[in-house]
Structures are given as C-alpha cells and as structure tokens.
Amino acid sequence: MNLIEVRGLTKLYRMGDTIVRALDGVDLTIRRGEFVAITGASGSGKSTMMHLLGCLDRPNSGRYVLNGRDVSRLSDRELAKVRNREIGFVFQTFNLINRTTALENVTVPLFYARLGSTREPARRALERVGLTHRATHKPNELSGGERQRVAIARAIVNDPPLLLADEPTGNLDTRTGEQIMAIFHELNRLGVTVVIVTHEPDIAQQTRRIIQMRDGKIVSDRPVTPDADSPGEVAPPIPDARAENLVLSNPQISATTAAEHPRPMPGATGAMGCGLGSLVAWAAVLALLAWLSANFDVASFGPDKPAPAAAAYAGFAALGAMATAVILALSAIVLARRARRTIRRDPGPWRGAGRALTGLVCGTLALGVPVALAVVAILRNRLGFDG
C-alpha cells in the first residue's frame, strides 16, 4: 500500500528577477513501511522535497497524496492537522527547548494534542530510544547523540506512520551516528515509514532505497540491496497500530513558542469561578441580613408573633445563599488543590496558576472567615463581653 504518491510536483521560488525551479515536475511513490534516503548536492531540491512531503509548504503545481488524502491544496489549518496526525520530524539541530527536561521536551506533542496524560507516553517514548535514565536532564546536560534521541522520542511519542529526518547525523560523530541509524532501523522494522534527507553516502547506503536528486528532478531511484525486485518492493510492515486519537504537532518548536502556548491548567478557571462565587454568595447573605435588620425587629418574632411573609422569604433566601457559599467555597478549594497537584505531578509550561491560587484564597476566605466570626461570637457570649 502506498503511503506517499507524488505526481508532477513543482515548486518555484523567485530570486530577484529569476524564477528558480526548486522542484521540477517530480513523480514519486513511497510504500508504507519503506526506509528511503533522498540525496543530492546542495541546491538539488532535496530539502524542498522534504518540506513538501512534511506538509511544511505547498507546491505551485502537481499532486501530493499522503496516506490516501490529497494534501497538495489544503489550507494552512488543514495542513497543520495533517502534520499533527501523520508525520514526525527529526532535524539536524535537534530543536529542543533548552530550559525544560528531556521528558518535558517529549511531552510537547502531547500538549498540542490536548491529551490529559503526558508523562507516561513520554516515558515510553524515551524508553524506546534508551534514555529513561536521562529523563530529568536538560538538553545542555546531554550529549549530541542523547539530544538527537530525545528529538526522535518526541517525534514518535504519538506513533505517526511517517518519520522525516533532515540530516539527522549531521552534527554527530561516526559512532553516535551509527547508534541513531540503529534506532531508525528498529522503528522501520516496527512498521514506521522512514525518509531521510542526507548528503552522506554512507548514511544513504544504510537505507533500503536511495533517491538521488539534481536540479529539482529525480535522476536516480534504486534499491540498496541488489536482490530487491523494485525500489518500492519491501517486506510487509507490521500492521499500523496507532491509537484513534493520535495527534502529533510540528516539533519545530522554540522555547519562545512553548512559553507563549502553555497548557491550560485543568480546573483553574473553575476554582476561580467557584471562589469568587462563594464570596458573592456571602455578600448576598450580608445584604439580606442587613435588609432584615433595617426593616424588621427580628428579635420579636416567635410563636406568638409570626414573621411577615417578606421577612420569612428573606430569611430563607439568606439560608440558601449561605448553603451556596459553603458549597462553592468547598468546590473552589478542591479544584484548586487538584490543579496544584497536576502541576507537581506533571511539570511543564502551564497556564492558569494565578486563577487556581485566586480560587484557593477566595474559597478559604469564604469558608474560614464566617467560621472565625462564629467562634468569636461564641467566645464573646461565653465570656460575657457585650462589645
């Protein structure tokens, strides 16, 4: 089954008065489960090809079908959705967030997927690349090979069917590069389609098919192993076992982007709303009691002198407002504490800490101040103070 089908793909760039044909009518088919290298000299069009295959750009003409869907004319929003669901990216410069740990870097795609649980899938991804023991280390505490393995873990954390790697060993020594290639081989063995863009012949020779480009065209497409029937014939991959709700964001994420798009803290808004609502309910109680005191002699009410209807309704309304205030205060405290536990359990960029704190403070005040006033009133009565 074909994962990628490209027909007549053309990409033009303007350089001054000159039109550069970065891709010039390219035809290409890549089957699900292949391991492919795209090679060529600088300016041959291989990087442009990767950007189009990764839905990071759109062609000027031609057709690109990815996993059965024509993506060549999609809008930016639709392309982002395709990237999220279908593609993982690995880059030469790693593109990790320097101020966060390896585990937190791997959770970034899960955040964009808006998944509630992030730590366990991220740990599993790190385990697949052999870095569980470095989960709490930041990128500046890792070697180049370890940083690239974190980048791979981030790319595969949601099990995309297609993995695109742009010069993944370019910043690594030979031995470390071999370790990274071994990870790609293992992922391919498990059914992931791997496409590597490289200018290194020895890296290309470790794949199963080499596509060579020159001047925006494919000039050679051959299998690495001489006994392969054709460039597209590979061993059947393991069936695709992705979960139905898998989403993978484009991992070209900077620290600034992550800081500008932190995760919404669950329950923070609810905690603040309940906390403020409890204070409003207590304000309603005080207003009702003040109205009763100003308009009626409450102390004179009793069995011989029933309260007027207006006073009775106001009294019942005050009792209801008190119950509402207590319920809202308890809800605010519970939601705020739950939100704070979430932060401790899953550290990372969160949005809403101020709202959670506001809810906790308001809920505590709404629950504690009346209790304190009641205690003071009882003590004053017991001790005989009249104010």
Coordinates of N, CA, C and O in Angstrom, one line a residue, residues 9 11 48-60 62-66 69-89 162 164 246-252:
L9 N 5.0 17.2 -9.2 CA 5.2 18.2 -8.1 C 6.2 19.3 -8.5 O 7.3 18.9 -8.9
K11 N 7.8 23.2 -7.5 CA 7.9 24.3 -6.5 C 8.8 25.4 -7.1 O 10.0 25.1 -7.5
T48 N 13.7 21.0 -0.3 CA 12.4 21.4 -0.7 C 11.4 20.2 -0.8 O 10.3 20.3 -0.4
M49 N 11.9 19.1 -1.3 CA 11.1 17.9 -1.3 C 10.7 17.5 0.1 O 9.5 17.1 0.3
M50 N 11.6 17.5 1.1 CA 11.2 17.2 2.4 C 10.2 18.1 3.0 O 9.2 17.7 3.7
H51 N 10.3 19.4 2.7 CA 9.3 20.4 3.2 C 7.9 20.1 2.6 O 6.9 20.2 3.3
L52 N 7.9 19.7 1.4 CA 6.6 19.4 0.8 C 6.1 18.1 1.3 O 4.9 18.0 1.6
L53 N 6.9 17.1 1.4 CA 6.5 15.8 1.9 C 6.0 15.9 3.4 O 5.1 15.2 3.8
G54 N 6.6 16.9 4.1 CA 6.2 17.1 5.5 C 5.1 18.1 5.7 O 4.7 18.4 6.8
C55 N 4.5 18.5 4.6 CA 3.4 19.5 4.6 C 3.8 20.8 5.3 O 2.9 21.5 5.9
L56 N 5.0 21.1 5.3 CA 5.5 22.4 5.8 C 5.4 23.5 4.8 O 5.6 24.7 5.1
D57 N 5.1 23.1 3.5 CA 5.0 24.1 2.4 C 4.0 23.5 1.4 O 3.7 22.3 1.5
R58 N 3.5 24.3 0.5 CA 2.6 23.8 -0.6 C 3.3 24.0 -1.9 O 4.0 24.9 -2.2
P59 N 3.0 23.0 -2.9 CA 3.6 23.1 -4.2 C 2.9 24.2 -5.1 O 1.7 24.5 -4.8
N60 N 3.5 24.6 -6.1 CA 2.9 25.5 -7.1 C 2.0 24.7 -8.0 O 1.0 25.3 -8.5
G62 N 1.0 20.3 -9.3 CA 1.2 18.9 -9.0 C 0.3 18.4 -7.9 O -0.5 19.1 -7.4
R63 N 0.4 17.1 -7.7 CA -0.5 16.4 -6.7 C 0.3 15.6 -5.7 O 1.3 14.9 -6.1
Y64 N -0.1 15.8 -4.5 CA 0.6 15.0 -3.4 C -0.5 14.3 -2.5 O -1.3 15.0 -1.9
V65 N -0.5 13.0 -2.6 CA -1.4 12.2 -1.8 C -0.7 11.5 -0.7 O 0.3 10.7 -0.9
L66 N -1.1 11.8 0.5 CA -0.4 11.3 1.7 C -1.4 10.4 2.5 O -2.5 10.9 2.9
R69 N -4.9 10.7 1.1 CA -5.6 12.0 1.1 C -4.7 13.0 0.3 O -3.5 13.1 0.5
D70 N -5.4 13.7 -0.7 CA -4.7 14.8 -1.5 C -4.4 16.0 -0.6 O -5.4 16.7 -0.2
V71 N -3.2 16.2 -0.2 CA -2.9 17.3 0.7 C -2.2 18.5 0.0 O -1.9 19.5 0.6
S72 N -2.1 18.5 -1.4 CA -1.4 19.5 -2.1 C -2.1 20.8 -2.2 O -1.5 21.8 -2.5
R73 N -3.4 20.9 -1.9 CA -4.2 22.1 -2.0 C -4.9 22.5 -0.7 O -5.9 23.2 -0.7
L74 N -4.4 21.9 0.4 CA -5.1 22.2 1.7 C -4.7 23.6 2.2 O -3.6 24.1 1.9
S75 N -5.5 24.1 3.1 CA -5.2 25.4 3.8 C -4.2 25.1 4.8 O -3.8 24.0 5.2
D76 N -3.7 26.2 5.4 CA -2.7 26.1 6.5 C -3.2 25.4 7.6 O -2.5 24.5 8.2
R77 N -4.4 25.6 8.0 CA -5.0 24.9 9.2 C -5.1 23.4 8.9 O -4.9 22.6 9.7
E78 N -5.6 23.1 7.7 CA -5.7 21.7 7.3 C -4.4 21.0 7.2 O -4.2 19.8 7.6
L79 N -3.4 21.7 6.7 CA -2.0 21.1 6.7 C -1.5 20.9 8.1 O -0.8 19.9 8.3
A80 N -1.8 21.8 9.0 CA -1.3 21.6 10.4 C -2.0 20.3 11.0 O -1.3 19.6 11.7
K81 N -3.2 20.1 10.6 CA -3.9 18.9 11.1 C -3.3 17.6 10.6 O -3.1 16.6 11.3
V82 N -2.9 17.7 9.3 CA -2.2 16.5 8.7 C -0.9 16.3 9.3 O -0.5 15.1 9.6
R83 N -0.1 17.3 9.5 CA 1.2 17.2 10.2 C 1.0 16.5 11.6 O 1.7 15.7 12.0
N84 N -0.1 17.0 12.3 CA -0.3 16.5 13.7 C -0.6 15.1 13.7 O -0.2 14.4 14.6
R85 N -1.3 14.6 12.7 CA -1.8 13.2 12.8 C -0.9 12.2 12.1 O -0.9 11.0 12.4
E86 N -0.1 12.7 11.1 CA 0.5 11.7 10.2 C 2.1 11.7 10.2 O 2.7 10.8 9.7
I87 N 2.7 12.8 10.7 CA 4.1 13.0 10.4 C 4.9 13.3 11.7 O 4.5 14.0 12.5
G88 N 6.1 12.7 11.8 CA 7.0 13.0 12.9 C 8.3 13.6 12.2 O 8.7 13.1 11.1
F89 N 8.9 14.6 12.9 CA 10.1 15.3 12.3 C 11.3 15.1 13.2 O 11.2 15.2 14.4
L162 N 4.6 8.2 9.4 CA 5.7 8.7 8.6 C 6.7 9.5 9.4 O 6.3 10.4 10.2
L164 N 10.1 11.8 9.1 CA 11.0 12.5 8.2 C 12.2 13.0 9.0 O 12.0 13.7 10.0
L246 N -4.5 9.8 17.9 CA -3.2 10.2 17.9 C -3.0 11.6 17.2 O -3.5 11.7 16.1
V247 N -2.3 12.5 17.8 CA -2.1 13.8 17.2 C -0.6 14.1 17.5 O -0.2 14.0 18.6
L248 N 0.1 14.6 16.4 CA 1.5 15.0 16.6 C 1.7 16.4 16.1 O 1.4 16.6 14.9
S249 N 2.1 17.3 16.9 CA 2.3 18.6 16.4 C 3.7 18.7 15.7 O 4.6 18.0 16.0
N250 N 3.8 19.7 14.9 CA 5.1 20.0 14.2 C 6.1 20.3 15.3 O 6.0 21.3 16.0
P251 N 7.2 19.5 15.4 CA 8.1 19.7 16.5 C 9.1 20.8 16.3 O 10.1 20.9 17.0
Q252 N 8.9 21.7 15.2 CA 9.8 22.8 15.1 C 9.3 23.9 16.1 O 8.8 24.9 15.8

